[in-house]
């Protein structure tokens, strides 16, 4: 095999230079995007929210309250607590709605409730603070169908210990939180083994008898709709989860008028107000912005529930399409520039092949959200930059594998013929081997591009936009129309991508 390729002393430095160049270009693009974003956001108040209905609504209330006094950018649905908190620490957002119990136990890792003053003292070195209690407590609780309590003996959480056959369907964040399932199971000696469910679909699982017990928020609108029994926390495990604002300390100096306006939200939102707003969004299908506007203005809202067609072709379609295409195009181009040289190396030198294929294979196995969560503190930002790097890493495997396979499938006689014609090894690789392997290489790039269209929907969970925004909102609301409004354009873009590549493959085959 070695005589059919340039000497290792020649090809290895060339391929490595190409790989380094591709990596530098990707880093340069991500840094440029980060710098451009930072410059554009210097005078913009960035409001974040988590990926559940109440957080979306509170984010809208914050944004609309501050909007008359500052330019506003919303970073909605930023995944779980860890992701949105990293975004706040890195300065990618300026504030977001949070709960004292979450700050106390999940972020600061306390074992017991502490005062607001103590929390602020511990957050101050990070440049963060907590303030403006909004007026309601949204605690965790466990709930089950009232009809399942046939003997009237399931009123308290401690009663569950006597019923090991009950199926627990708990949200993924609750399963891993310091103030969630591990401590609850230990405190109450619960023998059940729960399964993980997205909070947005847990109620449906309960209604369809696919789960018997779920975790809820006490302000959830569906508690009344489904006629659930909320179990009494008789051992007092759950702390208070008073809604507050978690913010960067420089916000008062940067946006004094907006910060002053936000002070007026203190104590204004009651538990009944929050339940009503959650119901308007989740049960009546009103938009988060409309519900927040109605609450702030205290006027009737005539907004009707938009159907699939209205959600599919709303005013955000072009923006989301542009963001999605940009993510896929940049990441796949960078992966091709890096992956093709790596594939050449893998094909030319079997000793390197196992290491190269193992490396890109391991990258493919890292869960997308875990990779994004790791990249946020490394890059110090959320949004496009970490999303591009994650998509680039996921796109490498099919390109490297197909490049290696395509080169190996080139008949040895043709390589020998090139050598007999006096072509140097480098010229033989360039003018004979790679052109003949091009259809297989292009098929690998096509696979990477189609995969990236689907994977890019995860980028919305860190504020990178794209069709995933609709999917995240649909999951939060359990809104099938909204889910389809994100999934249909993504599927259409994948089909268009595949069609374009297949047309390119046919054209390439005619030329070969």
CSV table of C-alpha atoms in Angstrom, one decimal:
chain,number,residue,atom,x,y,z
A,1,UNK,CA,0.0,0.0,0.0
A,2,UNK,CA,2.8,2.4,0.9
A,3,UNK,CA,4.2,2.6,-2.7
A,4,UNK,CA,0.9,3.7,-4.1
A,5,UNK,CA,0.8,6.8,-1.9
A,6,UNK,CA,3.3,9.6,-1.3
A,7,UNK,CA,5.9,8.8,1.3
A,8,UNK,CA,4.7,9.4,4.8
A,9,UNK,CA,7.2,12.2,5.3
A,10,UNK,CA,5.4,14.0,2.4
A,11,UNK,CA,1.7,13.1,2.9
A,12,UNK,CA,1.6,13.3,6.7
A,13,UNK,CA,2.7,17.0,7.0
A,14,UNK,CA,0.5,18.0,4.0
A,15,UNK,CA,-2.6,16.3,5.5
A,16,UNK,CA,-1.9,17.7,9.0
A,17,UNK,CA,-1.5,21.2,7.5
A,18,UNK,CA,-4.8,20.8,5.8
A,19,UNK,CA,-6.5,19.6,9.0
A,20,UNK,CA,-4.9,22.4,11.1
A,21,UNK,CA,-6.0,24.9,8.4
A,22,UNK,CA,-9.6,23.6,8.6
A,23,UNK,CA,-9.6,23.7,12.4
A,24,UNK,CA,-8.2,27.2,12.4
A,25,UNK,CA,-10.8,28.4,10.0
A,26,UNK,CA,-13.6,26.9,12.1
A,27,UNK,CA,-12.1,28.5,15.3
A,28,UNK,CA,-11.7,31.8,13.5
A,29,UNK,CA,-15.4,31.6,12.3
A,30,UNK,CA,-16.6,30.8,15.8
A,31,UNK,CA,-14.5,33.5,17.4
A,32,UNK,CA,-15.7,36.0,14.8
A,33,UNK,CA,-19.3,35.1,15.5
A,34,UNK,CA,-18.7,35.4,19.2
A,35,UNK,CA,-16.9,38.8,18.9
A,36,UNK,CA,-19.6,40.0,16.5
A,37,UNK,CA,-22.3,38.8,18.9
A,38,UNK,CA,-20.5,40.4,21.9
A,39,UNK,CA,-20.2,43.8,20.1
A,40,UNK,CA,-23.8,43.7,19.0
A,41,UNK,CA,-25.0,42.7,22.5
A,42,UNK,CA,-23.0,45.4,24.4
A,43,UNK,CA,-26.1,47.6,24.5
A,44,UNK,CA,-28.7,44.8,24.5
A,45,UNK,CA,-30.3,43.4,27.6
A,46,UNK,CA,-30.3,39.6,27.1
A,47,UNK,CA,-33.1,37.8,28.9
A,48,UNK,CA,-32.8,34.0,29.2
A,49,UNK,CA,-35.3,31.3,30.1
A,50,UNK,CA,-35.4,27.5,30.7
A,51,UNK,CA,-37.3,25.0,28.6
A,52,UNK,CA,-40.6,24.8,30.4
A,53,UNK,CA,-43.8,26.9,30.1
A,54,UNK,CA,-43.5,29.0,33.2
A,55,UNK,CA,-39.9,30.0,32.5
A,56,UNK,CA,-40.9,31.1,28.9
A,57,UNK,CA,-43.7,33.2,30.4
A,58,UNK,CA,-41.6,34.8,33.1
A,59,UNK,CA,-38.9,35.6,30.5
A,60,UNK,CA,-41.5,37.3,28.3
A,61,UNK,CA,-42.8,39.3,31.3
A,62,UNK,CA,-39.2,40.5,32.1
A,63,UNK,CA,-38.5,41.3,28.5
A,64,UNK,CA,-41.8,43.3,28.0
A,65,UNK,CA,-41.3,45.2,31.3
A,66,UNK,CA,-37.8,46.3,30.3
A,67,UNK,CA,-38.4,46.8,26.6
A,68,UNK,CA,-39.4,50.5,26.8
A,69,UNK,CA,-36.0,51.3,28.4
A,70,UNK,CA,-33.5,49.0,26.6
A,71,UNK,CA,-33.0,46.9,23.5
A,72,UNK,CA,-34.0,43.4,24.3
A,73,UNK,CA,-32.8,40.0,23.1
A,74,UNK,CA,-34.5,36.9,24.3
A,75,UNK,CA,-32.6,33.6,24.7
A,76,UNK,CA,-35.6,31.3,25.2
A,77,UNK,CA,-35.6,27.6,26.1
A,78,UNK,CA,-32.0,27.2,27.0
A,79,UNK,CA,-32.2,23.6,28.2
A,80,UNK,CA,-31.7,22.7,31.8
A,81,UNK,CA,-30.5,24.7,34.8
A,82,UNK,CA,-26.8,23.9,34.2
A,83,UNK,CA,-26.9,25.3,30.7
A,84,UNK,CA,-28.7,28.5,31.5
A,85,UNK,CA,-26.6,29.2,34.5
A,86,UNK,CA,-23.4,28.7,32.5
A,87,UNK,CA,-24.8,31.2,30.0
A,88,UNK,CA,-25.4,33.7,32.8
A,89,UNK,CA,-21.9,33.2,34.2
A,90,UNK,CA,-20.3,33.6,30.8
A,91,UNK,CA,-22.2,36.8,30.1
A,92,UNK,CA,-24.2,35.3,27.2
A,93,UNK,CA,-27.3,36.4,29.0
A,94,UNK,CA,-27.8,39.1,31.7
A,95,UNK,CA,-30.7,37.7,33.8
A,96,UNK,CA,-33.3,34.9,33.9
A,97,UNK,CA,-36.1,33.8,36.2
A,98,UNK,CA,-35.0,31.2,38.8
A,99,UNK,CA,-36.2,29.7,42.0
A,100,UNK,CA,-34.6,30.0,45.5
A,101,UNK,CA,-34.7,26.3,46.1
A,102,UNK,CA,-32.9,25.6,42.9
A,103,UNK,CA,-30.2,28.2,43.6
A,104,UNK,CA,-29.8,27.0,47.1
A,105,UNK,CA,-29.6,23.2,46.5
A,106,UNK,CA,-28.7,22.8,42.8
A,107,UNK,CA,-26.4,25.7,42.1
A,108,UNK,CA,-24.7,26.4,45.4
A,109,UNK,CA,-25.0,22.8,46.6
A,110,UNK,CA,-26.3,23.7,50.1
A,111,UNK,CA,-27.7,20.9,52.2
A,112,UNK,CA,-30.3,23.2,53.9
A,113,UNK,CA,-32.2,26.4,53.2
A,114,UNK,CA,-30.1,29.6,53.6
A,115,UNK,CA,-31.0,33.2,53.6
A,116,UNK,CA,-31.2,35.5,50.6
A,117,UNK,CA,-28.3,37.5,52.1
A,118,UNK,CA,-26.1,34.4,52.3
A,119,UNK,CA,-26.9,33.4,48.8
A,120,UNK,CA,-26.0,36.8,47.5
A,121,UNK,CA,-22.7,36.7,49.4
A,122,UNK,CA,-21.8,33.4,47.7
A,123,UNK,CA,-22.8,34.6,44.2
A,124,UNK,CA,-21.0,37.9,44.4
A,125,UNK,CA,-17.6,36.5,43.5
A,126,UNK,CA,-19.2,35.2,40.3
A,127,UNK,CA,-20.5,38.7,39.5
A,128,UNK,CA,-24.1,37.5,40.1
A,129,UNK,CA,-26.9,38.4,42.4
A,130,UNK,CA,-30.5,37.3,43.3
A,131,UNK,CA,-33.3,39.8,43.8
A,132,UNK,CA,-36.8,40.9,43.0
A,133,UNK,CA,-38.9,38.1,44.5
A,134,UNK,CA,-41.9,37.9,42.1
A,135,UNK,CA,-44.4,36.8,44.7
A,136,UNK,CA,-45.2,33.1,44.3
A,137,UNK,CA,-43.7,29.8,45.4
A,138,UNK,CA,-43.6,27.1,42.7
A,139,UNK,CA,-42.4,24.1,44.6
A,140,UNK,CA,-41.9,20.5,43.4
A,141,UNK,CA,-44.5,17.9,44.3
A,142,UNK,CA,-45.5,14.4,43.3
A,143,UNK,CA,-48.9,13.7,41.7
A,144,UNK,CA,-51.0,10.8,40.6
A,145,UNK,CA,-54.4,10.0,39.1
A,146,UNK,CA,-57.1,10.4,41.7
A,147,UNK,CA,-58.8,7.3,40.4
A,148,UNK,CA,-55.8,5.2,41.3
A,149,UNK,CA,-56.3,5.9,45.0
A,150,UNK,CA,-59.1,3.3,45.3
A,151,UNK,CA,-58.6,2.6,49.0
A,152,UNK,CA,-57.9,6.2,50.0
A,153,UNK,CA,-54.5,5.3,51.4
A,154,UNK,CA,-52.4,7.4,49.0
A,155,UNK,CA,-52.5,11.0,50.3
A,156,UNK,CA,-48.9,11.5,51.4
A,157,UNK,CA,-45.5,10.9,49.8
A,158,UNK,CA,-44.6,8.5,52.6
A,159,UNK,CA,-47.6,6.3,51.5
A,160,UNK,CA,-45.8,5.5,48.3
A,161,UNK,CA,-43.2,3.4,50.2
A,162,UNK,CA,-45.9,0.7,50.7
A,163,UNK,CA,-46.6,0.5,46.9
A,164,UNK,CA,-43.4,-0.6,45.1
A,165,UNK,CA,-45.4,-1.6,42.0
A,166,UNK,CA,-46.2,2.0,41.2
A,167,UNK,CA,-44.4,3.3,38.0
A,168,UNK,CA,-42.6,6.6,38.5
A,169,UNK,CA,-42.2,8.8,35.4
A,170,UNK,CA,-39.9,11.7,36.4
A,171,UNK,CA,-38.4,14.6,34.5
A,172,UNK,CA,-34.7,14.1,33.6
A,173,UNK,CA,-33.6,17.2,35.5
A,174,UNK,CA,-35.5,16.1,38.7
A,175,UNK,CA,-33.8,12.7,38.5
A,176,UNK,CA,-30.4,14.3,38.7
A,177,UNK,CA,-31.0,17.3,40.9
A,178,UNK,CA,-29.5,17.5,44.4
A,179,UNK,CA,-33.0,18.5,45.6
A,180,UNK,CA,-34.7,15.9,43.4
A,181,UNK,CA,-35.2,12.2,43.3
A,182,UNK,CA,-32.0,10.9,45.0
A,183,UNK,CA,-32.6,12.8,48.2
A,184,UNK,CA,-36.4,12.2,48.0
A,185,UNK,CA,-36.0,8.5,47.6
A,186,UNK,CA,-33.6,8.4,50.5
A,187,UNK,CA,-35.7,10.5,52.8
A,188,UNK,CA,-38.9,8.5,52.2
A,189,UNK,CA,-37.2,5.2,51.6
A,190,UNK,CA,-39.0,4.8,48.2
A,191,UNK,CA,-38.2,1.4,46.5
A,192,UNK,CA,-39.4,2.4,43.0
A,193,UNK,CA,-37.0,2.7,40.0
A,194,UNK,CA,-38.2,5.7,38.0
A,195,UNK,CA,-38.0,6.3,34.2
A,196,UNK,CA,-37.0,9.6,32.7
A,197,UNK,CA,-39.7,11.6,30.9
A,198,UNK,CA,-39.7,15.1,29.4
A,199,UNK,CA,-41.8,17.3,31.7
A,200,UNK,CA,-43.9,18.4,28.7
A,201,UNK,CA,-45.2,14.9,28.0
A,202,UNK,CA,-45.4,13.5,31.6
A,203,UNK,CA,-49.0,14.5,32.0
A,204,UNK,CA,-50.0,12.6,28.8
A,205,UNK,CA,-48.1,9.6,30.1
A,206,UNK,CA,-50.0,9.8,33.3
A,207,UNK,CA,-53.3,10.2,31.6
A,208,UNK,CA,-52.6,7.2,29.3
A,209,UNK,CA,-51.7,5.0,32.3
A,210,UNK,CA,-48.1,4.7,31.1
A,211,UNK,CA,-46.9,6.1,34.5
A,212,UNK,CA,-48.6,6.2,37.9
A,213,UNK,CA,-46.6,9.0,39.6
A,214,UNK,CA,-45.0,12.1,38.1
A,215,UNK,CA,-43.2,15.1,39.4
A,216,UNK,CA,-45.0,18.4,38.9
A,217,UNK,CA,-44.6,22.1,39.7
A,218,UNK,CA,-47.3,23.4,42.1
A,219,UNK,CA,-48.3,26.1,39.6
A,220,UNK,CA,-48.9,23.7,36.7
A,221,UNK,CA,-52.2,24.3,34.9
A,222,UNK,CA,-52.8,20.7,34.1
A,223,UNK,CA,-53.2,19.6,37.8
A,224,UNK,CA,-56.8,20.8,37.7
A,225,UNK,CA,-57.4,19.7,34.1
A,226,UNK,CA,-56.5,16.1,34.8
A,227,UNK,CA,-58.0,16.0,38.3
A,228,UNK,CA,-54.8,14.9,39.9
A,229,UNK,CA,-54.0,14.2,43.5
A,230,UNK,CA,-51.0,16.1,44.7
A,231,UNK,CA,-49.3,14.1,47.4
A,232,UNK,CA,-48.5,15.9,50.7
A,233,UNK,CA,-44.8,16.3,51.4
A,234,UNK,CA,-45.3,15.1,54.9
A,235,UNK,CA,-41.6,14.9,55.8
A,236,UNK,CA,-41.0,18.5,54.5
A,237,UNK,CA,-38.4,17.4,52.0
A,238,UNK,CA,-39.0,20.1,49.3
A,239,UNK,CA,-37.8,23.6,50.2
A,240,UNK,CA,-39.6,26.8,49.1
A,241,UNK,CA,-39.1,27.7,45.4
A,242,UNK,CA,-39.9,31.4,45.5
A,243,UNK,CA,-39.5,32.8,42.0
A,244,UNK,CA,-36.8,35.5,41.8
A,245,UNK,CA,-34.5,37.0,39.2
A,246,UNK,CA,-30.9,35.7,38.9
A,247,UNK,CA,-28.9,38.4,37.3
A,248,UNK,CA,-25.4,39.8,36.5
A,249,UNK,CA,-24.4,42.5,39.0
A,250,UNK,CA,-23.5,45.0,36.3
A,251,UNK,CA,-27.0,45.1,35.0
A,252,UNK,CA,-28.0,48.1,37.2
A,253,UNK,CA,-25.1,50.2,35.8
A,254,UNK,CA,-25.6,49.2,32.2
A,255,UNK,CA,-29.4,49.4,32.1
A,256,UNK,CA,-30.5,51.7,35.0
A,257,UNK,CA,-33.9,52.5,33.7
A,258,UNK,CA,-34.7,49.0,32.7
A,259,UNK,CA,-33.5,47.7,36.1
A,260,UNK,CA,-35.7,50.3,37.8
A,261,UNK,CA,-38.7,49.1,35.8
A,262,UNK,CA,-38.0,45.5,36.8
A,263,UNK,CA,-38.2,46.4,40.4
A,264,UNK,CA,-41.9,47.0,40.0
A,265,UNK,CA,-42.4,43.3,39.4
A,266,UNK,CA,-41.5,42.5,43.0
A,267,UNK,CA,-44.4,40.7,44.7
A,268,UNK,CA,-46.8,41.3,41.9
A,269,UNK,CA,-47.3,37.7,40.6
A,270,UNK,CA,-49.4,35.5,42.8
A,271,UNK,CA,-49.7,31.8,42.6
A,272,UNK,CA,-53.2,32.0,41.1
A,273,UNK,CA,-51.9,34.5,38.5
A,274,UNK,CA,-49.1,32.1,37.5
A,275,UNK,CA,-51.5,29.2,37.3
A,276,UNK,CA,-53.8,31.2,35.1
A,277,UNK,CA,-50.9,32.3,32.8
A,278,UNK,CA,-49.7,28.7,32.5
A,279,UNK,CA,-53.2,27.6,31.6
A,280,UNK,CA,-53.6,30.3,29.0
A,281,UNK,CA,-50.4,29.2,27.3
A,282,UNK,CA,-50.7,25.4,27.7
A,283,UNK,CA,-54.4,24.8,27.6
A,284,UNK,CA,-55.7,27.7,25.5
A,285,UNK,CA,-52.8,27.8,23.0
A,286,UNK,CA,-52.0,31.5,23.4
A,287,UNK,CA,-48.5,32.6,22.6
A,288,UNK,CA,-46.1,33.4,25.5
A,289,UNK,CA,-45.8,37.0,24.4
A,290,UNK,CA,-49.6,37.4,24.2
A,291,UNK,CA,-50.1,35.9,27.7
A,292,UNK,CA,-47.4,38.1,29.2
A,293,UNK,CA,-48.8,41.2,27.5
A,294,UNK,CA,-52.3,40.4,28.8
A,295,UNK,CA,-51.0,40.0,32.3
A,296,UNK,CA,-49.1,43.2,32.3
A,297,UNK,CA,-51.9,45.2,30.7
A,298,UNK,CA,-54.7,43.4,32.6
A,299,UNK,CA,-56.8,43.5,29.4
A,300,UNK,CA,-58.7,40.7,27.7
A,301,UNK,CA,-56.7,38.8,25.1
A,302,UNK,CA,-58.6,37.7,22.0
A,303,UNK,CA,-55.7,35.7,20.6
A,304,UNK,CA,-56.9,32.4,19.2
A,305,UNK,CA,-55.0,29.2,19.0
A,306,UNK,CA,-53.1,29.1,15.7
A,307,UNK,CA,-53.3,25.9,13.8
A,308,UNK,CA,-50.4,23.9,12.1
A,309,UNK,CA,-50.5,26.1,9.0
A,310,UNK,CA,-50.3,29.3,10.9
A,311,UNK,CA,-47.4,28.0,13.1
A,312,UNK,CA,-45.6,26.6,10.1
A,313,UNK,CA,-45.6,29.8,8.1
A,314,UNK,CA,-45.4,32.4,10.8
A,315,UNK,CA,-43.1,35.4,10.7
A,316,UNK,CA,-40.2,33.4,12.1
A,317,UNK,CA,-39.9,30.8,9.3
A,318,UNK,CA,-37.3,32.6,7.2
A,319,UNK,CA,-35.2,33.6,10.3
A,320,UNK,CA,-35.2,30.0,11.5
A,321,UNK,CA,-34.4,28.6,8.0
A,322,UNK,CA,-31.5,31.0,7.6
A,323,UNK,CA,-30.1,30.0,11.0
A,324,UNK,CA,-30.5,26.3,10.4
A,325,UNK,CA,-28.8,26.4,6.9
A,326,UNK,CA,-25.9,28.5,8.3
A,327,UNK,CA,-25.3,25.9,11.1
A,328,UNK,CA,-25.3,23.0,8.6
A,329,UNK,CA,-23.4,24.6,5.8
A,330,UNK,CA,-20.5,25.9,8.0
A,331,UNK,CA,-20.1,22.8,10.1
A,332,UNK,CA,-20.2,20.3,7.1
A,333,UNK,CA,-17.8,22.4,5.1
A,334,UNK,CA,-15.3,22.5,8.0
A,335,UNK,CA,-15.8,18.8,8.5
A,336,UNK,CA,-15.1,18.1,4.9
A,337,UNK,CA,-11.9,20.2,4.9
A,338,UNK,CA,-10.7,18.3,8.0
A,339,UNK,CA,-12.2,14.8,7.4
A,340,UNK,CA,-11.0,14.2,3.8
A,341,UNK,CA,-7.3,14.5,4.7
A,342,UNK,CA,-7.9,12.3,7.8
A,343,UNK,CA,-9.5,9.7,5.6
A,344,UNK,CA,-6.6,9.8,3.2
A,345,UNK,CA,-4.2,9.2,6.1
A,346,UNK,CA,-6.4,6.4,7.3
A,347,UNK,CA,-6.4,4.7,3.9
A,348,UNK,CA,-2.7,5.2,3.3
A,349,UNK,CA,-1.3,4.0,6.7
A,350,UNK,CA,-3.1,1.2,8.4
A,351,UNK,CA,-1.3,1.9,11.7
A,352,UNK,CA,-3.0,5.3,11.8
A,353,UNK,CA,-6.3,4.0,10.6
A,354,UNK,CA,-7.4,2.4,13.8
A,355,UNK,CA,-6.5,5.5,15.8
A,356,UNK,CA,-8.2,7.9,13.4
A,357,UNK,CA,-11.4,5.9,13.1
A,358,UNK,CA,-11.5,5.3,16.9
A,359,UNK,CA,-11.2,9.0,17.5
A,360,UNK,CA,-14.0,10.1,15.2
A,361,UNK,CA,-16.1,7.1,16.3
A,362,UNK,CA,-15.9,8.1,19.9
A,363,UNK,CA,-16.8,11.7,19.1
A,364,UNK,CA,-20.0,10.4,17.5
A,365,UNK,CA,-21.0,8.6,20.7
A,366,UNK,CA,-21.0,11.7,22.9
A,367,UNK,CA,-24.6,12.8,23.6
A,368,UNK,CA,-25.4,16.0,21.9
A,369,UNK,CA,-26.7,17.9,24.9
A,370,UNK,CA,-23.7,16.7,27.0
A,371,UNK,CA,-21.3,17.9,24.4
A,372,UNK,CA,-23.0,21.3,24.1
A,373,UNK,CA,-23.0,21.6,27.9
A,374,UNK,CA,-19.3,20.9,28.0
A,375,UNK,CA,-18.5,23.4,25.2
A,376,UNK,CA,-20.3,26.3,26.9
A,377,UNK,CA,-17.8,26.8,29.8
A,378,UNK,CA,-14.9,26.0,27.5
A,379,UNK,CA,-15.8,28.7,25.0
A,380,UNK,CA,-17.4,31.0,27.6
A,381,UNK,CA,-20.5,31.6,25.4
A,382,UNK,CA,-23.7,30.0,24.2
A,383,UNK,CA,-25.3,30.2,20.8
A,384,UNK,CA,-23.7,29.6,17.4
A,385,UNK,CA,-20.1,29.0,18.3
A,386,UNK,CA,-20.5,25.9,20.5
A,387,UNK,CA,-23.3,24.6,18.2
A,388,UNK,CA,-20.9,24.8,15.1
A,389,UNK,CA,-18.1,23.0,16.9
A,390,UNK,CA,-20.5,20.2,18.1
A,391,UNK,CA,-22.0,19.8,14.6
A,392,UNK,CA,-18.5,19.8,13.1
A,393,UNK,CA,-17.4,16.9,15.4
A,394,UNK,CA,-20.5,14.9,14.6
A,395,UNK,CA,-20.1,15.3,10.8
A,396,UNK,CA,-16.5,13.9,10.8
A,397,UNK,CA,-17.2,10.2,11.1
A,398,UNK,CA,-19.1,9.6,7.8
A,399,UNK,CA,-16.7,11.8,5.8
A,400,UNK,CA,-13.5,10.2,7.2
A,401,UNK,CA,-15.0,6.7,6.9
A,402,UNK,CA,-16.2,7.2,3.3
A,403,UNK,CA,-12.9,8.8,2.2
A,404,UNK,CA,-11.0,5.9,3.5
A,405,UNK,CA,-13.4,3.4,2.0
A,406,UNK,CA,-13.5,5.2,-1.4
A,407,UNK,CA,-9.7,5.2,-1.7
A,408,UNK,CA,-9.4,1.6,-0.8
A,409,UNK,CA,-11.9,0.7,-3.5
A,410,UNK,CA,-9.8,2.2,-6.3
A,411,UNK,CA,-8.4,-0.8,-8.2
A,412,UNK,CA,-4.7,-1.3,-7.6
A,413,UNK,CA,-4.1,-1.7,-11.4
A,414,UNK,CA,-5.1,1.9,-11.9
A,415,UNK,CA,-2.7,3.1,-9.3
A,416,UNK,CA,0.1,1.0,-10.9
A,417,UNK,CA,-0.8,2.4,-14.3
A,418,UNK,CA,-0.5,5.9,-12.9
A,419,UNK,CA,2.9,5.1,-11.6
A,420,UNK,CA,3.9,3.5,-14.9
A,421,UNK,CA,3.0,6.7,-16.7
A,422,UNK,CA,5.6,8.5,-14.5
A,423,UNK,CA,3.2,10.3,-12.2
A,424,UNK,CA,4.7,11.1,-8.9
A,425,UNK,CA,2.9,9.6,-5.9
A,426,UNK,CA,1.3,13.0,-4.9
A,427,UNK,CA,0.1,13.5,-8.5
A,428,UNK,CA,-1.3,10.0,-8.7
A,429,UNK,CA,-3.2,10.6,-5.5
A,430,UNK,CA,-4.5,14.0,-6.7
A,431,UNK,CA,-5.3,13.1,-10.3
A,432,UNK,CA,-6.2,9.4,-10.2
A,433,UNK,CA,-7.1,8.1,-6.7
A,434,UNK,CA,-9.1,11.0,-5.3
A,435,UNK,CA,-11.2,11.5,-8.5
A,436,UNK,CA,-12.0,7.8,-8.7
A,437,UNK,CA,-12.9,7.8,-5.0
A,438,UNK,CA,-14.9,11.1,-5.3
A,439,UNK,CA,-18.4,9.5,-5.6
A,440,UNK,CA,-17.9,7.6,-2.3
A,441,UNK,CA,-16.4,10.6,-0.6
A,442,UNK,CA,-19.3,12.8,-1.8
A,443,UNK,CA,-21.7,10.2,-0.4
A,444,UNK,CA,-20.1,10.6,3.0
A,445,UNK,CA,-20.4,14.3,2.8
A,446,UNK,CA,-24.1,13.9,1.9
A,447,UNK,CA,-24.6,11.6,4.9
A,448,UNK,CA,-23.0,14.1,7.1
A,449,UNK,CA,-25.1,17.0,5.7
A,450,UNK,CA,-28.4,15.1,6.1
A,451,UNK,CA,-27.5,14.0,9.6
A,452,UNK,CA,-26.5,17.6,10.5
A,453,UNK,CA,-29.9,18.9,9.4
A,454,UNK,CA,-31.5,16.8,12.1
A,455,UNK,CA,-28.8,17.2,14.7
A,456,UNK,CA,-28.8,21.0,14.3
A,457,UNK,CA,-32.3,21.1,16.0
A,458,UNK,CA,-30.5,20.4,19.3
A,459,UNK,CA,-28.7,23.8,18.9
A,460,UNK,CA,-31.8,25.6,19.9
A,461,UNK,CA,-31.3,24.4,23.5
A,462,UNK,CA,-28.3,26.7,23.8
A,463,UNK,CA,-29.7,29.7,21.9
A,464,UNK,CA,-28.3,29.0,18.4
A,465,UNK,CA,-31.7,29.2,16.8
A,466,UNK,CA,-32.9,27.1,13.9
A,467,UNK,CA,-36.0,24.8,13.6
A,468,UNK,CA,-35.2,23.4,17.1
A,469,UNK,CA,-36.7,26.6,18.6
A,470,UNK,CA,-40.2,25.3,17.6
A,471,UNK,CA,-39.5,21.8,18.7
A,472,UNK,CA,-38.3,23.0,22.1
A,473,UNK,CA,-41.5,25.1,22.5
A,474,UNK,CA,-43.6,22.3,21.3
A,475,UNK,CA,-42.1,19.9,23.9
A,476,UNK,CA,-42.6,22.5,26.7
A,477,UNK,CA,-46.3,23.0,25.7
A,478,UNK,CA,-46.9,19.4,24.6
A,479,UNK,CA,-48.2,21.1,21.4
A,480,UNK,CA,-48.1,18.7,18.5
A,481,UNK,CA,-48.7,21.4,15.9
A,482,UNK,CA,-45.7,23.3,17.1
A,483,UNK,CA,-43.6,20.2,17.1
A,484,UNK,CA,-44.6,19.5,13.5
A,485,UNK,CA,-44.0,23.1,12.6
A,486,UNK,CA,-40.3,22.5,13.6
A,487,UNK,CA,-40.0,18.9,12.4
A,488,UNK,CA,-41.6,19.4,8.9
A,489,UNK,CA,-39.2,22.2,7.7
A,490,UNK,CA,-36.3,20.2,9.1
A,491,UNK,CA,-37.4,17.1,7.2
A,492,UNK,CA,-38.0,19.1,4.1
A,493,UNK,CA,-34.5,20.6,4.3
A,494,UNK,CA,-33.0,17.2,4.8
A,495,UNK,CA,-34.8,15.9,1.6
A,496,UNK,CA,-33.7,19.0,-0.3
A,497,UNK,CA,-30.1,18.5,0.9
A,498,UNK,CA,-30.2,14.8,-0.2
A,499,UNK,CA,-31.7,15.7,-3.6
A,500,UNK,CA,-28.9,18.3,-4.3
A,501,UNK,CA,-26.2,15.9,-3.4
A,502,UNK,CA,-27.7,13.1,-5.5
A,503,UNK,CA,-27.8,15.5,-8.4
A,504,UNK,CA,-24.2,16.4,-7.8
A,505,UNK,CA,-23.3,12.7,-7.7
A,506,UNK,CA,-25.0,12.0,-11.0
A,507,UNK,CA,-23.1,15.0,-12.6
A,508,UNK,CA,-19.8,13.7,-11.1
A,509,UNK,CA,-20.4,10.2,-12.4
A,510,UNK,CA,-21.0,11.5,-15.9
A,511,UNK,CA,-17.7,13.4,-15.8
A,512,UNK,CA,-15.7,10.5,-14.5
